[in-house]
Coordinates of C-alpha atoms in Angstrom, one line a residue:
X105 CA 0.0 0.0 0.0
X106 CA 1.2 3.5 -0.8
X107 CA 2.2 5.4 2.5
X108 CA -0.5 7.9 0.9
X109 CA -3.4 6.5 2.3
X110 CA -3.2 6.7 6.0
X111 CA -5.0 4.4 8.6
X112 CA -8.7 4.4 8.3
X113 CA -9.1 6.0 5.1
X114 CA -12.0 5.9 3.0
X115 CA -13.0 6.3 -0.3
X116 CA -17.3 6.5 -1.4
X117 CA -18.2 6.5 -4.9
X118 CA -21.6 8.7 -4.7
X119 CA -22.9 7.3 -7.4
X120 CA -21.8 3.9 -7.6
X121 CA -22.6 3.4 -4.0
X122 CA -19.4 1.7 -3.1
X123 CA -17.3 2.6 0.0
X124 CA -14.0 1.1 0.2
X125 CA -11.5 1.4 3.6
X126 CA -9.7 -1.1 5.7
X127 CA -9.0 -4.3 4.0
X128 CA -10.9 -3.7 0.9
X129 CA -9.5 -0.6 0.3
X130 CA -5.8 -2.0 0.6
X131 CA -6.8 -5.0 -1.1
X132 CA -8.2 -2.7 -4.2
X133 CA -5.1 -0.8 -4.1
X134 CA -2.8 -4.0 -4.3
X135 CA -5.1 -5.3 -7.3
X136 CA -4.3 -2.1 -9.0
X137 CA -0.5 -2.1 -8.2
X138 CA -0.5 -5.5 -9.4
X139 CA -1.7 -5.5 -12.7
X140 CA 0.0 -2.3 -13.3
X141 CA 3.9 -3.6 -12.3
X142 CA 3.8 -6.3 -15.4
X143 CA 3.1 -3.7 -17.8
X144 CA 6.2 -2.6 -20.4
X145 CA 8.4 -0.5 -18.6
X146 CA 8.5 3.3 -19.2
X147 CA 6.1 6.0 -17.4
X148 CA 2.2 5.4 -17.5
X149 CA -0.6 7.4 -19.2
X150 CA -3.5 7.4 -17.3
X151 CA -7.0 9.1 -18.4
X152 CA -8.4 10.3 -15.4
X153 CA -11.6 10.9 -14.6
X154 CA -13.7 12.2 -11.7
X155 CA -14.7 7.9 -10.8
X156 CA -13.4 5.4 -8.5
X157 CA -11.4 3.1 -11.1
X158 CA -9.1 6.3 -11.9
X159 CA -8.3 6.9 -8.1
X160 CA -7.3 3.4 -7.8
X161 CA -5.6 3.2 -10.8
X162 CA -3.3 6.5 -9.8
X163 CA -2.6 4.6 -6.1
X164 CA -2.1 1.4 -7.4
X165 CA 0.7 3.2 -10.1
X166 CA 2.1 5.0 -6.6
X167 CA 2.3 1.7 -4.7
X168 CA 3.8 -0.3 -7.5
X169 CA 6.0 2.3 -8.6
X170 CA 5.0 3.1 -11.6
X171 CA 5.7 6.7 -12.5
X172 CA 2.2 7.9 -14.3
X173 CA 1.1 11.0 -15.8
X174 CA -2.9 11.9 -14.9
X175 CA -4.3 13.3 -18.1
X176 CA -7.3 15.2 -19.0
X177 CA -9.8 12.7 -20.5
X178 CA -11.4 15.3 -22.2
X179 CA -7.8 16.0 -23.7
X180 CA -8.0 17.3 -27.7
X181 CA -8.4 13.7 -29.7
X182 CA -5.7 15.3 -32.1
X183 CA -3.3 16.2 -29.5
X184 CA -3.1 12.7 -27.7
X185 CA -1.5 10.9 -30.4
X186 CA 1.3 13.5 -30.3
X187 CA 2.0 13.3 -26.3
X188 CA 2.5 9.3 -27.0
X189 CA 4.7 9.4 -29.9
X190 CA 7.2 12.0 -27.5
X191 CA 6.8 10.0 -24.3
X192 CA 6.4 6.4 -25.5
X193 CA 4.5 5.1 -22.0
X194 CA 4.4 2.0 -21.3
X195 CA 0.6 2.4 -21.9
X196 CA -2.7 4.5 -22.0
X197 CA -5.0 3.4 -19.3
X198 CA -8.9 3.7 -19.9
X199 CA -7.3 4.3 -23.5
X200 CA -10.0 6.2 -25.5
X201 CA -12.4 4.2 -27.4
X202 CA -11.0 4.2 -30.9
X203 CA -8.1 2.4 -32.5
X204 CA -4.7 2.3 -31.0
X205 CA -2.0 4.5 -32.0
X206 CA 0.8 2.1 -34.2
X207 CA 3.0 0.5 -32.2
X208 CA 0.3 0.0 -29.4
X209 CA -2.7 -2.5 -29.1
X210 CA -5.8 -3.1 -27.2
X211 CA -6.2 -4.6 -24.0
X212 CA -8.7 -4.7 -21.4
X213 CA -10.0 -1.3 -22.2
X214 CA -6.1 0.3 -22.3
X215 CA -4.0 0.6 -25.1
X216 CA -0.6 -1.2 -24.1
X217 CA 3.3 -1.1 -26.2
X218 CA 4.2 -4.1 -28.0
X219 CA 7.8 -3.4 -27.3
X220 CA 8.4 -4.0 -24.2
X221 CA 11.7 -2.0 -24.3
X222 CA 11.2 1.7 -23.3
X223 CA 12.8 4.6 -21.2
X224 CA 12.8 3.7 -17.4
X225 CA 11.8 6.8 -15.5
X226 CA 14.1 8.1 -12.6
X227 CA 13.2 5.8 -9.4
X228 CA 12.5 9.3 -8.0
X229 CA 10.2 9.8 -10.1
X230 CA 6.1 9.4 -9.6
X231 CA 3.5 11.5 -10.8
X232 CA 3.6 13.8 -14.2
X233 CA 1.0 16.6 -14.7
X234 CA 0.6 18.4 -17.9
X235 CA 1.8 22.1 -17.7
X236 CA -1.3 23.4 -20.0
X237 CA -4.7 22.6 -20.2
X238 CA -7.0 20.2 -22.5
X239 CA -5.3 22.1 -25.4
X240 CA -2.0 22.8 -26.7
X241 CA 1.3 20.9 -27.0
X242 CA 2.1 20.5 -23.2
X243 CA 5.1 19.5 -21.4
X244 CA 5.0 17.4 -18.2
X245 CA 6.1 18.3 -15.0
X246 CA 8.3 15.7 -13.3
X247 CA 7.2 15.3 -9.6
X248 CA 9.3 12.8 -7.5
X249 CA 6.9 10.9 -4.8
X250 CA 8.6 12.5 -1.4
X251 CA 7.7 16.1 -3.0
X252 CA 3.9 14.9 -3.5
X253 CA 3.8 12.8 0.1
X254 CA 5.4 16.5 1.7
X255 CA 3.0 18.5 0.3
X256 CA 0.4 16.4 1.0
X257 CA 1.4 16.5 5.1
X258 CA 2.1 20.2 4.6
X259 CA -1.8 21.1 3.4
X260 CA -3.0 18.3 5.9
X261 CA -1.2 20.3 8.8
X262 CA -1.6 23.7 8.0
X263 CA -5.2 22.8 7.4
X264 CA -5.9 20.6 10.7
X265 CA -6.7 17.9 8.4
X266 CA -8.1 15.1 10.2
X267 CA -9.8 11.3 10.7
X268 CA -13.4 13.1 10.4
X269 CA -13.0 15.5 7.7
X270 CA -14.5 14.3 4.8
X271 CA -13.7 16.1 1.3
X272 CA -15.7 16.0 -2.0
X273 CA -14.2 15.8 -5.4
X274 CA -15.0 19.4 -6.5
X275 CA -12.1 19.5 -8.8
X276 CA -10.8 17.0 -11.9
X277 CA -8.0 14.9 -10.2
X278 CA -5.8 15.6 -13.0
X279 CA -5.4 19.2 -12.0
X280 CA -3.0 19.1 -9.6
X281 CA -5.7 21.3 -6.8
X282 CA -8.2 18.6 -7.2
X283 CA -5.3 15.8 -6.8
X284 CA -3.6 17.6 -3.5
X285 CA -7.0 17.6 -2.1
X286 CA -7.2 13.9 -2.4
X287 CA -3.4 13.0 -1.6
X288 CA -4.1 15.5 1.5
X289 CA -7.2 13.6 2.8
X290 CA -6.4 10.2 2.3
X291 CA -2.5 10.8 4.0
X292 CA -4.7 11.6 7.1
X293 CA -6.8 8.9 6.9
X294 CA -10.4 11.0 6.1
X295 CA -12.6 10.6 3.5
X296 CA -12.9 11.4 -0.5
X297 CA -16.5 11.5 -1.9
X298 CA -15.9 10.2 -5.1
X299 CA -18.8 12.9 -7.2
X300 CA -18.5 14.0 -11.0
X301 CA -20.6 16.6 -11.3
X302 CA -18.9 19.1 -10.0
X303 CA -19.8 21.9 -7.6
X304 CA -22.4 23.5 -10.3
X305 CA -24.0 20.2 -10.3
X306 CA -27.2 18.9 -8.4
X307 CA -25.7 15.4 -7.9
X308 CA -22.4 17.2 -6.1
X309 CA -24.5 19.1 -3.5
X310 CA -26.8 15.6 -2.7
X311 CA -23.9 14.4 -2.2
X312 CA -22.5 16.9 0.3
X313 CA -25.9 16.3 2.3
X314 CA -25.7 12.7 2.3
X315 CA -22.2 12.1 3.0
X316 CA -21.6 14.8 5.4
X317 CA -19.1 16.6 3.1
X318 CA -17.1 19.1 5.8
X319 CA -14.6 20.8 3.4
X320 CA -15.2 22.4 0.0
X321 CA -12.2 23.6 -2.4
X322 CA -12.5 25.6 -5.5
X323 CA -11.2 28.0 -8.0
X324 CA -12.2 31.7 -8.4
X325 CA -14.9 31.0 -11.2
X326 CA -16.7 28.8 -8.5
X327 CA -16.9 31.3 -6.2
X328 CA -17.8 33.8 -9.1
X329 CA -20.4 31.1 -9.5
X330 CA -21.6 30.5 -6.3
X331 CA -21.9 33.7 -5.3
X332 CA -24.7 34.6 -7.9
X333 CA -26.7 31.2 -7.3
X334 CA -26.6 32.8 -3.5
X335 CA -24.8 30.2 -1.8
X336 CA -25.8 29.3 1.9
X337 CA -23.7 27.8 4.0
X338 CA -26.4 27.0 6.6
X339 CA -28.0 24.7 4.1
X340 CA -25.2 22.2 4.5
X341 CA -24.6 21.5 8.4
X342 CA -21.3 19.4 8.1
X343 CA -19.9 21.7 5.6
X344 CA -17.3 24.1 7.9
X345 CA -14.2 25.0 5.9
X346 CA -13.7 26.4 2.5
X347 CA -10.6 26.6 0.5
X348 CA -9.5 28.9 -2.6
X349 CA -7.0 28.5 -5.1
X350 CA -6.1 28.1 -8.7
X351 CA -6.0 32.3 -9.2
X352 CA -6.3 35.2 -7.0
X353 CA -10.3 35.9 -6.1
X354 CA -11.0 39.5 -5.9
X355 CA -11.0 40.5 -2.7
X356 CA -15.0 41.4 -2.0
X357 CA -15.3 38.0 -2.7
X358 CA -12.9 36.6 -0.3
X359 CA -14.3 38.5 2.4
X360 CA -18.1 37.9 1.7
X361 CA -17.2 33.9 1.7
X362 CA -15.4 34.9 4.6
X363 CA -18.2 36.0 6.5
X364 CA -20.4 33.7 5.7
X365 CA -18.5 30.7 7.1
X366 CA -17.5 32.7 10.0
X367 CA -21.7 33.2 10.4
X368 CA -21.9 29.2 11.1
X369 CA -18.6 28.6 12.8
X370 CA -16.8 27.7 10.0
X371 CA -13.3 28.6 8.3
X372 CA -12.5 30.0 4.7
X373 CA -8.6 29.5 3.5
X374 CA -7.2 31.1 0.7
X375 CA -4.2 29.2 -0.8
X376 CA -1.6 29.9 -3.7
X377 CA 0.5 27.0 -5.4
X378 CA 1.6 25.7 -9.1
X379 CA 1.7 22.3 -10.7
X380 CA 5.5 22.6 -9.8
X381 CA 5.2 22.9 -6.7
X382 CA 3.3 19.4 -6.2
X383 CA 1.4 22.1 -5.8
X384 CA 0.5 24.1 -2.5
X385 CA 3.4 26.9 -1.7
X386 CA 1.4 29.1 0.7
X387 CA -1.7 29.4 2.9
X388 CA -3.2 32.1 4.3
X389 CA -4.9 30.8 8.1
X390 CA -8.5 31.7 8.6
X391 CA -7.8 33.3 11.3
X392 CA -5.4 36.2 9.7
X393 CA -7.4 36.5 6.8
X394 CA -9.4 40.2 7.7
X395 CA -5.8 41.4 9.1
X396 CA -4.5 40.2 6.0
X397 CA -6.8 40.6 3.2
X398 CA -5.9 39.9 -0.5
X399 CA -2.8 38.0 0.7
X400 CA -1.8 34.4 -0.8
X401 CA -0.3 33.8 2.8
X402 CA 3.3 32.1 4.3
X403 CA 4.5 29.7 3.1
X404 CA 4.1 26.4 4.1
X405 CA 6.0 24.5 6.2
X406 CA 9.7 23.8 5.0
X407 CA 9.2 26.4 2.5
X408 CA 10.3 30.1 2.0
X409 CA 9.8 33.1 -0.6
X410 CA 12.3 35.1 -2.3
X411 CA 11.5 38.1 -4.5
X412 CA 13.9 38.6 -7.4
X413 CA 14.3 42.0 -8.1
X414 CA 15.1 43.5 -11.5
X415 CA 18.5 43.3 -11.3
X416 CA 18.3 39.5 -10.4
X417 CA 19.2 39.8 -6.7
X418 CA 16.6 38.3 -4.3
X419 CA 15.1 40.0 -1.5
X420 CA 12.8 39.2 1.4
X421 CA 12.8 42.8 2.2
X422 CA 9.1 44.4 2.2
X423 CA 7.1 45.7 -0.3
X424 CA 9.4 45.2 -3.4
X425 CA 8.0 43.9 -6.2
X426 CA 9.3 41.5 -8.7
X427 CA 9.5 37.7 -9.4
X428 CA 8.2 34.9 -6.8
X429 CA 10.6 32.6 -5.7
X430 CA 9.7 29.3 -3.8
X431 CA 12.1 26.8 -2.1
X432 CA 10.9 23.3 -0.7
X433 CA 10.8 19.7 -0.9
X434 CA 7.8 19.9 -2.8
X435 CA 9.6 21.7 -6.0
X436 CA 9.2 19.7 -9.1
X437 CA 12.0 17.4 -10.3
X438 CA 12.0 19.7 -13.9
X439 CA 10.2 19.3 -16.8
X440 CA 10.1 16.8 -19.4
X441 CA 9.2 17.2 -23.2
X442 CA 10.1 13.8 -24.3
X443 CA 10.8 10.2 -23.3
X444 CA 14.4 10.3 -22.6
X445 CA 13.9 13.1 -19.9
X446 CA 11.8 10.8 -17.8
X447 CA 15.0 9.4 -16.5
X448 CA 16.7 12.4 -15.5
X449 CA 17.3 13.4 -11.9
X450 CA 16.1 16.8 -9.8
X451 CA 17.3 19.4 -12.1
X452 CA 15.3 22.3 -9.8
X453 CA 17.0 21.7 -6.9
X454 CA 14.6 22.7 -4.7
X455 CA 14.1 26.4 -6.4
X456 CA 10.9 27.5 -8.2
X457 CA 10.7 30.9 -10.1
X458 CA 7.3 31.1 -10.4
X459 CA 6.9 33.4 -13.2
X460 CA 4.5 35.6 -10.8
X461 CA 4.8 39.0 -9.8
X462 CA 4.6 39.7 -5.9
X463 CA 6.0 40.7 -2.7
X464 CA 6.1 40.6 0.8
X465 CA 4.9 42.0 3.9
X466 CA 7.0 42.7 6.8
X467 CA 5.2 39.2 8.0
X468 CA 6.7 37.5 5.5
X469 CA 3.4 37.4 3.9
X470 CA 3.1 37.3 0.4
X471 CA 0.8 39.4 -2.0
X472 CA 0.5 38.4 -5.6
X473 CA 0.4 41.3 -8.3
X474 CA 0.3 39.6 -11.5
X475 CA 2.3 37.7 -13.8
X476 CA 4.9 38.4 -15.7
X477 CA 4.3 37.1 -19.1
X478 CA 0.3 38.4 -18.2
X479 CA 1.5 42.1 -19.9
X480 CA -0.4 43.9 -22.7
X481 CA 0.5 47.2 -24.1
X482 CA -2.4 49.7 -25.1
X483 CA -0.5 52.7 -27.4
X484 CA 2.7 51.4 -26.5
X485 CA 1.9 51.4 -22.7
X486 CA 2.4 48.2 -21.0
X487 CA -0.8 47.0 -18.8
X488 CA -1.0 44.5 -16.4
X489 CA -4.1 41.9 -17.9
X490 CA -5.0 41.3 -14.4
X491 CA -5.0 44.8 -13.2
X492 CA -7.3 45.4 -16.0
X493 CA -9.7 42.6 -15.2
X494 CA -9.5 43.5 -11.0
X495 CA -10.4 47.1 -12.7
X496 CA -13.0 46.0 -14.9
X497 CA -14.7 44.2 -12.4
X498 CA -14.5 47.3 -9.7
X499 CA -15.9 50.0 -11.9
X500 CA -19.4 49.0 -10.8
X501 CA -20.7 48.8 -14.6
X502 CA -22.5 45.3 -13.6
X503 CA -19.4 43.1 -14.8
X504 CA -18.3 40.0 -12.6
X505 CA -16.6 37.7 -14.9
X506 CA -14.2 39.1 -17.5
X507 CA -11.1 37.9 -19.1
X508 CA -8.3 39.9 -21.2
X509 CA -6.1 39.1 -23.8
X510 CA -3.3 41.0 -25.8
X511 CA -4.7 42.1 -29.2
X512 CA -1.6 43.9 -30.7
X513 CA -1.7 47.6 -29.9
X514 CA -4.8 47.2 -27.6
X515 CA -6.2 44.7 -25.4
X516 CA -9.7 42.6 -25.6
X517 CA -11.7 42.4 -22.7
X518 CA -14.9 39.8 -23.1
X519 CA -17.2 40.1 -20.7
X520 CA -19.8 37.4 -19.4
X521 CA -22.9 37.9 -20.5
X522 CA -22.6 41.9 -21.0
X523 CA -24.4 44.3 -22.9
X524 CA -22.9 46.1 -25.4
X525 CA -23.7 49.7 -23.7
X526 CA -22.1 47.7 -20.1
X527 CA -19.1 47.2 -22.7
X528 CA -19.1 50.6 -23.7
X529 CA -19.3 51.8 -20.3
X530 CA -16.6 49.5 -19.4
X531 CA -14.0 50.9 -21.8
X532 CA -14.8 54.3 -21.1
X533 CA -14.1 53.1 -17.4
X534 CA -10.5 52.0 -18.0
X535 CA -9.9 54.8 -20.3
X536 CA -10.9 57.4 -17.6
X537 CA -8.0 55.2 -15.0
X538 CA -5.7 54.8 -17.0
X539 CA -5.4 58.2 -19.1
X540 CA -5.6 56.6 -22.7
X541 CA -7.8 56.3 -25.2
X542 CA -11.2 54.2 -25.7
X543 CA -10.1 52.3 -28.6
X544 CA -7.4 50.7 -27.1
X545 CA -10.1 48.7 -24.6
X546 CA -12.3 46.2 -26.7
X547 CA -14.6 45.2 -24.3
X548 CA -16.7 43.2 -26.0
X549 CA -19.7 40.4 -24.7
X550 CA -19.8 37.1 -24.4
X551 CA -22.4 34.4 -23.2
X552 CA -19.6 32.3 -21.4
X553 CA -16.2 32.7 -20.7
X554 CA -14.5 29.3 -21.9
X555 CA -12.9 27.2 -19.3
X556 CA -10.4 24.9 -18.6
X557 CA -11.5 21.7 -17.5
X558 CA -9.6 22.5 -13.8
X559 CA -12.1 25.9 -14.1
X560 CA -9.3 28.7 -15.0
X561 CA -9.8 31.0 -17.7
X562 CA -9.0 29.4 -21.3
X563 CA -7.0 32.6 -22.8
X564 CA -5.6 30.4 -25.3
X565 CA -9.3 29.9 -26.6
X566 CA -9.6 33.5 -26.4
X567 CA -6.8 34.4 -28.5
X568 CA -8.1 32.6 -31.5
X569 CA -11.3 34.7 -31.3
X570 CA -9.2 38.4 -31.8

């Protein structure tokens, strides 16, 4: 058994009906392991879905060994083919249902090599997570098992994890959120409801009734979601701690989710962390949260932030702005674009440069601005794509969900379900704040601002419509 699942774990498929802990669950977990160690050596591709067969399948690969990459079922058809031909795994489990790629064939619903000579990952080596979403040409990032078992014991402590606690699947477990929920809960021996619909879903919020779901995580288009179907906390009794992550939530938001746990007892905690860092880096307590508003928090235990300053030079001094560094045992091992890189070693050595803009209080708190490749220019000004969302949003036009993208010498804004006069309005907004002219905001409306499947903005889709 993995040392992942701690004593007196439990998983409970909702809709299959089917608990598993104790004995059964060890005993599901070693039929797993089992039939995945005889398969031909090289990393694993596993589809993963929101069900209890994928959850098993990623334990049984962690107690075997087996060094397997969780990826999106929903992945682009065309774009599969071209992730196996660079990585070669040993095979595709729950392979789609079509014919197998050449050099593959079918078995027992996974596609599996006929060579059974391949690249054997680093030993170190245990769980690969795309870098991009359902689209795109991504590269993997190489997470060794100690780095995802720390991380896991990090979130469990700094979130008072426990035996009782027992978490829903609100997020796909092949975004590395929904995953370090699960790896989190199960190290503590709690329990995962195993639901698909996800948190917009009727099926999800039976099933926080009937299993007693106490904990909740989601992404800043949840809570951009929840807020306008009016979310009570009262309505769900067991429910008593919420968690945020996967992009800063403005900060009305954070305080009006804030308040409402507080109303029953409960606890809201906003996180910040990346696929390479396995992935939590930082956690802001519930109980600093008002004193500390708009923070991503400290980091977590083990860890530390740096800010690298223009000059290159890092800093923990506060208030400057620049690059966030993170340095842990939960850093990723490096990347890996092709086969032959799955048997390299920890090229990261511990150090992440996040690629986000921030700083620090004199608490050693950290505040995230932006990112750094997130930079538009309007008339040859550069703009921060978030600052113009955050503004968007605040100009009290009637605008809650927007996304921007870099059209040239202007930037798009599409806005959720917007009028074109709230458009208008909304350029004129940014024009007034920012001392430039109209045309270089296109705000324009949209019925739905397309998602990735882990619920973060899809700019890349966006892009393609400028």
């Amino acid at each position: 058994m993995t040392p992942l699942v701690g004593e007196g774990a439990r998983l409970v498929d909702a809709v299959g009906g089917r608990t598993l802990a104790g004995r059964e669950l060890r005993a599901a977990v070693e039929a797993a392991a089992g039939e995945l160690a005889g398969l031909p050596t090289g990393a694993l591709f596993a589809r993963t879905s929101v069900d209890l067969p994928s959850v098993l399948r990623y334990l049984g690969a962690l107690a075997a060994g087996r060094a397997v990459a969780l990826i999106d079922p929903a992945l682009d058809p065309a774009a599969l083919p071209g992730l196996i031909e660079r990585f070669r795994p040993g095979a595709v489990l729950a392979a789609p249902d079509a014919a197998p790629p050449a050099g593959y064939r079918a078995r027992d619903g996974h596609w599996v090599r006929e060579s059974g000579e391949g690249v054997a990952p680093h030993p170190e080596l245990a769980v690969l997570l795309p870098t991009s979403g359902s689209t795109g040409n991504p590269k993997l990032v190489r997470l060794s098992g100690q780095a995802v078992l720390h991380n896991a014991e990090a979130i469990a402590r700094v979130l008072d994890i426990g035996a009782g606690e027992v978490a829903p699947t609100s997020l796909p477990l092949h975004y590395s959120y929904g995953l370090s929920v699960l790896n989190s809960h199960l190290l503590r021996g709690a329990t995962v409801v195993i639901e698909p619909s996800g948190v917009l879903g009727r099926g999800f919020w039976d099933a926080v009734t009937e299993h007693g779901a106490t904990s909740l995580a989601g992404v800043p288009y949840h809570y951009e979601m929840l807020r306008r179907l009016k979310f009570d906390p009262a309505r769900y009794p067991s429910l008593r701690t919420l968690t945020q992550a996967g992009g800063k939530l403005r900060t009305e938001l954070v305080s009006e989710f804030d308040e409402k746990m507080r109303g029953v007892g409960g606890r809201m905690f906003v996180m910040y962390g990346q696929t390479e860092a396995a992935p939590r880096m930082a956690t802001l307590p519930a109980e600093r949260l008002t004193e500390k508003l708009g923070s991503a928090g400290a980091a977590l235990p083990d860890g530390a932030f740096t800010i690298r300053r223009d000059d290159g030079k890092e800093t923990t001094y506060p208030k400057i702005v620049g690059e966030v560094v993170y340095r842990g045992p939960n850093v990723m091992m490096g990347y890996a674009e092709r086969a032959s890189e799955l048997a390299r070693g920890d090229e990261a050595g511990g150090v992440l440069a996040t690629g986000d803009l921030g700083y620090l209080d004199e608490d050693g708190y950290l505040f995230i601005t932006g990112r750094l490749k997130r930079i538009g220019k309007v008339f040859g000004n550069r703009v921060s794509l978030d600052d113009l969302e955050q503004a968007v949003r605040a100009a009290g036009v009637g605008i809650e969900v927007v996304a921007a993208v870099s059209a040239g010498d202007k930037v798009v804004l599409f806005a959720e379900g917007a009028a074109t006069d709230t458009c208008k309005a909304a350029a004129r907004a940014l024009s007034e704040q920012l001392h430039l002219h109209t045309s270089g905001f296109d705000v324009r409306p949209i019925d739905t601002v397309p998602l990735l499947a882990s619920g973060k903005v899809d700019y890349r889709a966006l892009e393609t419509r400028v």
